Structure formats: C-alpha cells, structure tokens
C-alpha cells in the first residue's frame, strides 16, 4: 500500500490506487499521512484550479488566455493538496455548478468550482469508495482518465483541468467495485490484519504513545519523514529520464497476454510503475526486479472475469512473471 501511494506521487499518470482491507487496519490513516510527504508545486495565484503556469494541459482557460495575450502571471509555491470526498456528496458538489441566473442576467459564465477543481494536480481520496453511488464513481473515473471535468447546464458548458491522483479505500465485506471500475484504478493493494503478536504489540504501543503525546512521537520520526520526502522529490525529477528496455516491455506485455488481461491498461500502468520505482531507487534504467515488485499491484485486480470471483492475491501474477522472465527473483 505504501509503495503504491509513493509511486503515484512520483508519477500521477499511473492512475491512482484502490486499497481494500479489513476494518481497523490503518487504510485511511496511511493515506492521510501521505500529506506530510507531498512536495511543493508552482501554482497560479488566486486560481481555483491550481493551474500550472508552464503546462497547457494543467491550466484553466482563463490562465491560457492570459499567457496567449502575454499578460504577467503571478505564481506561488504550495504543497500538493489532498481533498476528501465525503460519501454523501452530491454531483454538483463534486463537479461544480453553473449559476444560470447570473449567466442569463449578466451574460457571464458564473461557475462555482467543485471538489474536482480543488483536487486538480493533487490527490482525491474517497473512503469507502465501494459504497459511493455508481454515477459519482463514473464521473470520478472519467475525470481521472481524461484529466478534464465538463459541467453542462441549460446549454452552457464549462470545462476545467481535473488531473488528480484518485485514491479509494474500502472493506470488501461491504461489497466490491464492479470489475470495469476496478480496472480504471492503476494499482490495487490488499491489506490484511497483522497476525504476529510482537508486531501487534508494537502497533498498540505506538498508538498509546501517540495518544499520550502526538507531538513527541511525530518529532521522533521527523528526520526519517524528511528523508523520505526528499527522496520522493528527487524521484519526481529523475522520473522523465528513466528508460525501460524494449525487451522488458515485450516481456511485460507477454505476462499480461499470458494472464489474459483485458485491454492495455495493465501494460501501460506496469511500465509506468516500473519506471517510477527505478527513479525512487535512484536509477535511470529499469531492471526485472523493479517489475517484479510492482506487477502484482498493477495486474491482480484485472484478472477477475466473474464479478463473484475473489481478487487474486498476487501469487498467480508472480508465477507467470517468473515463467516469462525465466528467473527467480
């Protein structure tokens, strides 16, 4: 789970993470803890969409027009933000609304941005995503896939960038996501309750320490936290330089074909995740061990053909990987 989250911060185009697991295993806590590790990005000042001043795909129409007219754009640095999407949110709250009255009387497109606008270039976290209304899940996944959100009301249409890392979590006892929706998440992590008594005791002790003195416990891990944050920043810069050989890409596609994975998302996500983990390990070349570490997370949720079938633990993916690559990792 931690690896999948970190790789998505390094390369947001991996497509997000779906985390399923037992109650009380720290899914939400881990996702929210990611905020402390997030690097800073440059955004246009007073822009509701966190527009990137240098990337046309990540800026609003207004900012693009200013740049085309050679107007000065003020910017500032801010941390990547995480937006929580509550279960009871309406479609208007998620997508944003158009003030029809103002549009008709004043002739301007009065748009009230929603959560998708706020989450642009950040993380959108949906707890209990398997309980979210299907139409809202469709809206989220369409925006996550295209990178844009379009709101249409009474012949008025407004589009804005909505490129975010979609993170969902849930308890499989409360119902699974439909296979076609699962496929839209780049990676899938399965979390189980810790069985070893000494690890359980360690977790309970740390929780007790946190309840007693949160600041003291945070200070103990501040150095390790900063080290990890710096490593993620360096990996984000290195990621575009990382190369993956043609033979490795061929073998990844062979694994996907052998596993009968529908579509090509599995191939794309595995390649991107392999490059992200190589960057995280401070290397410019992907090696088979990188692929072995990420391929179960990228493919395990894409193997299920029957909605009643349970999601593979990852062993099937690893077995086929070893067969195709002809090595023991």
Short mmCIF file of C-alpha atoms in Angstrom, two decimals, residues 14-288:
data_model
loop_
_atom_site.label_atom_id
_atom_site.label_comp_id
_atom_site.label_asym_id
_atom_site.label_seq_id
_atom_site.Cartn_x
_atom_site.Cartn_y
_atom_site.Cartn_z
CA UNK A 14 -0.05 5.73 -13.08
CA UNK A 15 -3.76 6.21 -12.39
CA UNK A 16 -4.34 6.04 -8.65
CA UNK A 17 -4.67 3.30 -6.05
CA UNK A 18 -7.54 1.17 -4.80
CA UNK A 19 -6.95 -0.07 -1.24
CA UNK A 20 -9.16 -2.86 0.09
CA UNK A 21 -8.77 -4.41 3.53
CA UNK A 22 -10.19 -5.33 6.92
CA UNK A 23 -11.64 -2.80 9.33
CA UNK A 24 -9.13 -1.02 11.57
CA UNK A 25 -6.03 -1.83 9.52
CA UNK A 26 -4.98 1.81 9.08
CA UNK A 27 -6.03 2.35 5.45
CA UNK A 28 -7.36 5.89 5.93
CA UNK A 29 -4.59 6.75 8.39
CA UNK A 30 -1.90 5.75 5.89
CA UNK A 31 -3.50 7.68 3.01
CA UNK A 32 -3.91 10.84 5.11
CA UNK A 33 -0.34 10.50 6.42
CA UNK A 34 0.82 10.88 2.81
CA UNK A 35 0.08 14.63 3.04
CA UNK A 36 3.25 15.17 5.10
CA UNK A 37 5.40 13.68 2.33
CA UNK A 38 3.91 15.62 -0.58
CA UNK A 39 6.28 18.00 -2.39
CA UNK A 40 5.57 21.61 -3.33
CA UNK A 41 4.30 22.63 -6.77
CA UNK A 42 4.08 26.02 -8.51
CA UNK A 43 0.51 27.29 -8.97
CA UNK A 44 -1.06 30.43 -10.45
CA UNK A 45 -2.02 32.89 -7.71
CA UNK A 46 -5.76 33.05 -6.83
CA UNK A 47 -6.65 30.37 -9.38
CA UNK A 48 -9.35 27.93 -8.18
CA UNK A 49 -7.93 25.10 -10.32
CA UNK A 50 -4.32 25.14 -9.04
CA UNK A 51 -3.25 25.84 -12.64
CA UNK A 52 0.30 25.03 -13.70
CA UNK A 53 1.87 28.19 -15.21
CA UNK A 54 4.00 26.12 -17.63
CA UNK A 55 1.78 23.20 -18.72
CA UNK A 56 -1.18 23.87 -21.04
CA UNK A 57 -2.86 20.59 -20.02
CA UNK A 58 -2.94 21.65 -16.37
CA UNK A 59 -4.16 25.22 -16.64
CA UNK A 60 -7.61 26.76 -16.87
CA UNK A 61 -8.92 28.54 -19.95
CA UNK A 62 -8.55 31.96 -18.27
CA UNK A 63 -4.86 31.38 -17.46
CA UNK A 64 -4.20 30.08 -21.00
CA UNK A 65 -5.77 33.23 -22.49
CA UNK A 66 -3.61 35.46 -20.27
CA UNK A 67 -0.46 33.65 -21.41
CA UNK A 68 -1.51 33.89 -25.08
CA UNK A 69 -2.05 37.64 -24.58
CA UNK A 70 1.43 37.92 -22.97
CA UNK A 71 -0.03 39.08 -19.66
CA UNK A 72 2.01 38.69 -16.49
CA UNK A 73 1.08 35.65 -14.42
CA UNK A 74 1.73 35.72 -10.68
CA UNK A 75 2.60 32.38 -9.12
CA UNK A 76 3.33 30.91 -5.72
CA UNK A 77 4.59 27.64 -4.26
CA UNK A 78 2.21 25.39 -2.36
CA UNK A 79 2.15 21.79 -1.21
CA UNK A 80 0.21 19.24 -3.24
CA UNK A 81 -3.18 19.05 -1.52
CA UNK A 82 -5.37 16.11 -0.60
CA UNK A 83 -9.13 16.50 -0.99
CA UNK A 84 -11.54 14.21 0.89
CA UNK A 85 -14.71 13.27 -0.97
CA UNK A 86 -17.49 12.53 1.55
CA UNK A 87 -19.89 9.66 0.83
CA UNK A 88 -22.95 11.93 0.88
CA UNK A 89 -21.57 14.44 -1.64
CA UNK A 90 -23.91 15.48 -4.47
CA UNK A 91 -22.89 15.61 -8.13
CA UNK A 92 -22.98 19.44 -8.02
CA UNK A 93 -20.62 19.47 -5.03
CA UNK A 94 -18.21 17.13 -6.81
CA UNK A 95 -18.30 18.62 -10.32
CA UNK A 96 -19.20 22.24 -9.57
CA UNK A 97 -22.26 24.28 -10.54
CA UNK A 98 -23.16 27.00 -13.04
CA UNK A 99 -25.16 29.98 -11.78
CA UNK A 100 -27.83 30.03 -14.53
CA UNK A 101 -29.48 33.23 -13.22
CA UNK A 102 -26.22 35.17 -13.33
CA UNK A 103 -25.42 33.74 -16.76
CA UNK A 104 -28.78 34.90 -18.14
CA UNK A 105 -28.92 38.33 -16.48
CA UNK A 106 -25.25 39.37 -16.75
CA UNK A 107 -24.19 37.27 -19.73
CA UNK A 108 -21.18 35.73 -17.92
CA UNK A 109 -20.34 32.10 -17.21
CA UNK A 110 -20.61 32.10 -13.41
CA UNK A 111 -19.01 28.82 -12.35
CA UNK A 112 -18.79 27.64 -8.74
CA UNK A 113 -15.88 25.14 -8.68
CA UNK A 114 -16.40 21.76 -7.00
CA UNK A 115 -14.13 19.18 -5.40
CA UNK A 116 -12.69 18.08 -8.76
CA UNK A 117 -11.43 21.62 -9.38
CA UNK A 118 -9.86 21.77 -5.93
CA UNK A 119 -8.19 18.38 -6.45
CA UNK A 120 -6.52 19.33 -9.76
CA UNK A 121 -2.79 18.44 -9.51
CA UNK A 122 -3.47 16.91 -6.09
CA UNK A 123 -4.93 13.77 -4.52
CA UNK A 124 -8.64 12.97 -4.35
CA UNK A 125 -9.34 10.50 -1.56
CA UNK A 126 -12.61 8.55 -1.41
CA UNK A 127 -13.03 6.48 1.75
CA UNK A 128 -15.49 3.56 1.40
CA UNK A 129 -15.43 4.03 -2.38
CA UNK A 130 -17.37 0.77 -2.80
CA UNK A 131 -20.36 2.46 -1.11
CA UNK A 132 -20.27 5.53 -3.38
CA UNK A 133 -23.11 5.93 -5.90
CA UNK A 134 -22.19 4.37 -9.24
CA UNK A 135 -22.86 7.55 -11.23
CA UNK A 136 -20.46 9.52 -9.00
CA UNK A 137 -17.80 6.82 -9.39
CA UNK A 138 -18.26 7.09 -13.18
CA UNK A 139 -17.78 10.88 -13.01
CA UNK A 140 -14.61 10.49 -10.93
CA UNK A 141 -13.10 7.84 -13.17
CA UNK A 142 -13.93 9.73 -16.37
CA UNK A 143 -12.24 12.86 -15.00
CA UNK A 144 -9.27 10.87 -13.72
CA UNK A 145 -8.86 9.21 -17.14
CA UNK A 146 -9.30 12.32 -19.32
CA UNK A 147 -7.82 14.91 -16.96
CA UNK A 148 -10.78 17.27 -17.58
CA UNK A 149 -14.14 17.89 -15.95
CA UNK A 150 -17.02 19.28 -18.04
CA UNK A 151 -20.17 20.74 -16.48
CA UNK A 152 -23.18 21.33 -18.74
CA UNK A 153 -26.36 23.08 -17.63
CA UNK A 154 -29.07 24.65 -19.81
CA UNK A 155 -26.90 24.85 -22.98
CA UNK A 156 -23.99 26.36 -21.01
CA UNK A 157 -20.81 24.27 -20.95
CA UNK A 158 -17.68 24.83 -18.85
CA UNK A 159 -14.55 22.64 -18.80
CA UNK A 160 -11.59 22.81 -16.46
CA UNK A 161 -8.49 20.66 -15.82
CA UNK A 162 -9.04 17.87 -13.27
CA UNK A 163 -5.88 15.80 -13.28
CA UNK A 164 -5.61 14.18 -9.86
CA UNK A 165 -4.39 11.01 -8.19
CA UNK A 166 -7.52 9.01 -7.33
CA UNK A 167 -7.16 7.02 -4.13
CA UNK A 168 -10.03 4.84 -2.93
CA UNK A 169 -10.31 2.59 0.10
CA UNK A 170 -12.93 0.18 1.33
CA UNK A 171 -13.82 -3.01 3.17
CA UNK A 172 -14.54 -5.96 0.83
CA UNK A 173 -17.20 -7.23 3.28
CA UNK A 174 -19.33 -4.21 2.33
CA UNK A 175 -19.22 -5.04 -1.38
CA UNK A 176 -16.73 -4.96 -4.23
CA UNK A 177 -16.45 -2.44 -7.05
CA UNK A 178 -17.60 -3.55 -10.50
CA UNK A 179 -14.71 -5.12 -12.48
CA UNK A 180 -14.85 -2.42 -15.18
CA UNK A 181 -14.48 0.27 -12.49
CA UNK A 182 -11.71 -1.61 -10.69
CA UNK A 183 -9.80 -1.70 -13.98
CA UNK A 184 -9.72 2.10 -14.08
CA UNK A 185 -7.60 2.24 -10.91
CA UNK A 186 -3.92 1.98 -11.82
CA UNK A 187 -2.93 -0.13 -8.81
CA UNK A 188 -4.67 -2.31 -6.23
CA UNK A 189 -3.41 -3.06 -2.71
CA UNK A 190 -4.95 -5.66 -0.40
CA UNK A 191 -4.47 -5.09 3.33
CA UNK A 192 -4.86 -7.77 6.00
CA UNK A 193 -4.82 -7.64 9.79
CA UNK A 194 -1.35 -8.23 11.28
CA UNK A 195 -1.15 -11.75 12.75
CA UNK A 196 2.26 -11.72 14.53
CA UNK A 197 1.78 -10.91 18.26
CA UNK A 198 5.02 -8.90 18.58
CA UNK A 199 4.01 -6.63 15.67
CA UNK A 200 0.52 -6.16 17.11
CA UNK A 201 2.05 -5.17 20.46
CA UNK A 202 4.37 -2.70 18.69
CA UNK A 203 1.42 -1.08 16.89
CA UNK A 204 -0.63 -0.87 20.10
CA UNK A 205 2.34 0.68 21.98
CA UNK A 206 2.91 3.29 19.27
CA UNK A 207 -0.78 4.15 19.27
CA UNK A 208 -0.66 4.58 23.05
CA UNK A 209 2.41 6.84 22.70
CA UNK A 210 0.60 8.92 20.08
CA UNK A 211 -2.49 9.30 22.30
CA UNK A 212 -0.22 10.35 25.18
CA UNK A 213 1.90 12.85 23.25
CA UNK A 214 1.32 13.25 19.48
CA UNK A 215 3.96 15.99 19.06
CA UNK A 216 6.67 13.97 20.81
CA UNK A 217 6.03 10.89 18.64
CA UNK A 218 5.98 12.96 15.44
CA UNK A 219 9.31 14.56 16.41
CA UNK A 220 10.86 11.10 16.81
CA UNK A 221 10.14 10.31 13.17
CA UNK A 222 10.68 13.80 11.76
CA UNK A 223 14.14 13.06 10.35
CA UNK A 224 13.04 9.80 8.66
CA UNK A 225 9.96 11.60 7.31
CA UNK A 226 12.07 14.40 5.79
CA UNK A 227 14.46 11.84 4.27
CA UNK A 228 11.56 10.04 2.56
CA UNK A 229 10.04 13.34 1.39
CA UNK A 230 13.36 14.42 -0.17
CA UNK A 231 13.68 11.01 -1.85
CA UNK A 232 10.22 11.42 -3.43
CA UNK A 233 11.10 14.93 -4.68
CA UNK A 234 14.33 13.64 -6.25
CA UNK A 235 12.46 10.72 -7.86
CA UNK A 236 9.89 13.11 -9.41
CA UNK A 237 12.74 14.99 -11.11
CA UNK A 238 14.54 11.80 -12.21
CA UNK A 239 11.42 10.00 -13.50
CA UNK A 240 11.41 11.52 -17.06
CA UNK A 241 15.00 10.29 -17.59
CA UNK A 242 14.31 6.66 -16.62
CA UNK A 243 14.46 4.24 -19.54
CA UNK A 244 12.86 0.81 -19.90
CA UNK A 245 14.35 -1.52 -22.49
CA UNK A 246 12.27 -2.88 -25.38
CA UNK A 247 12.89 -6.49 -24.27
CA UNK A 248 11.50 -5.74 -20.78
CA UNK A 249 8.42 -4.05 -22.25
CA UNK A 250 7.91 -7.06 -24.51
CA UNK A 251 8.05 -9.40 -21.52
CA UNK A 252 5.59 -7.26 -19.53
CA UNK A 253 3.13 -7.49 -22.42
CA UNK A 254 3.79 -11.23 -22.61
CA UNK A 255 2.86 -11.58 -18.92
CA UNK A 256 -0.35 -9.58 -19.50
CA UNK A 257 -1.21 -11.72 -22.53
CA UNK A 258 -0.48 -14.96 -20.63
CA UNK A 259 -2.76 -13.81 -17.79
CA UNK A 260 -5.49 -12.90 -20.32
CA UNK A 261 -5.70 -9.31 -19.05
CA UNK A 262 -8.37 -7.33 -20.92
CA UNK A 263 -7.26 -4.15 -22.63
CA UNK A 264 -3.88 -2.45 -22.48
CA UNK A 265 -4.15 -0.53 -19.21
CA UNK A 266 -2.23 -3.29 -17.40
CA UNK A 267 0.75 -2.96 -19.77
CA UNK A 268 0.80 0.85 -19.55
CA UNK A 269 0.49 1.02 -15.76
CA UNK A 270 3.14 -1.68 -15.18
CA UNK A 271 5.62 0.15 -17.43
CA UNK A 272 4.99 3.47 -15.68
CA UNK A 273 5.16 1.97 -12.19
CA UNK A 274 8.42 0.16 -13.05
CA UNK A 275 9.97 3.44 -14.20
CA UNK A 276 8.71 5.22 -11.06
CA UNK A 277 10.24 2.61 -8.72
CA UNK A 278 13.55 2.80 -10.60
CA UNK A 279 13.51 6.58 -10.08
CA UNK A 280 12.68 6.04 -6.40
CA UNK A 281 15.74 3.76 -6.15
CA UNK A 282 17.82 6.49 -7.85
CA UNK A 283 18.41 4.57 -11.09
CA UNK A 284 17.91 5.61 -14.72
CA UNK A 285 17.39 2.07 -16.02
CA UNK A 286 14.56 -0.35 -15.17
CA UNK A 287 15.65 -3.86 -14.10
CA UNK A 288 13.50 -7.05 -13.84
#
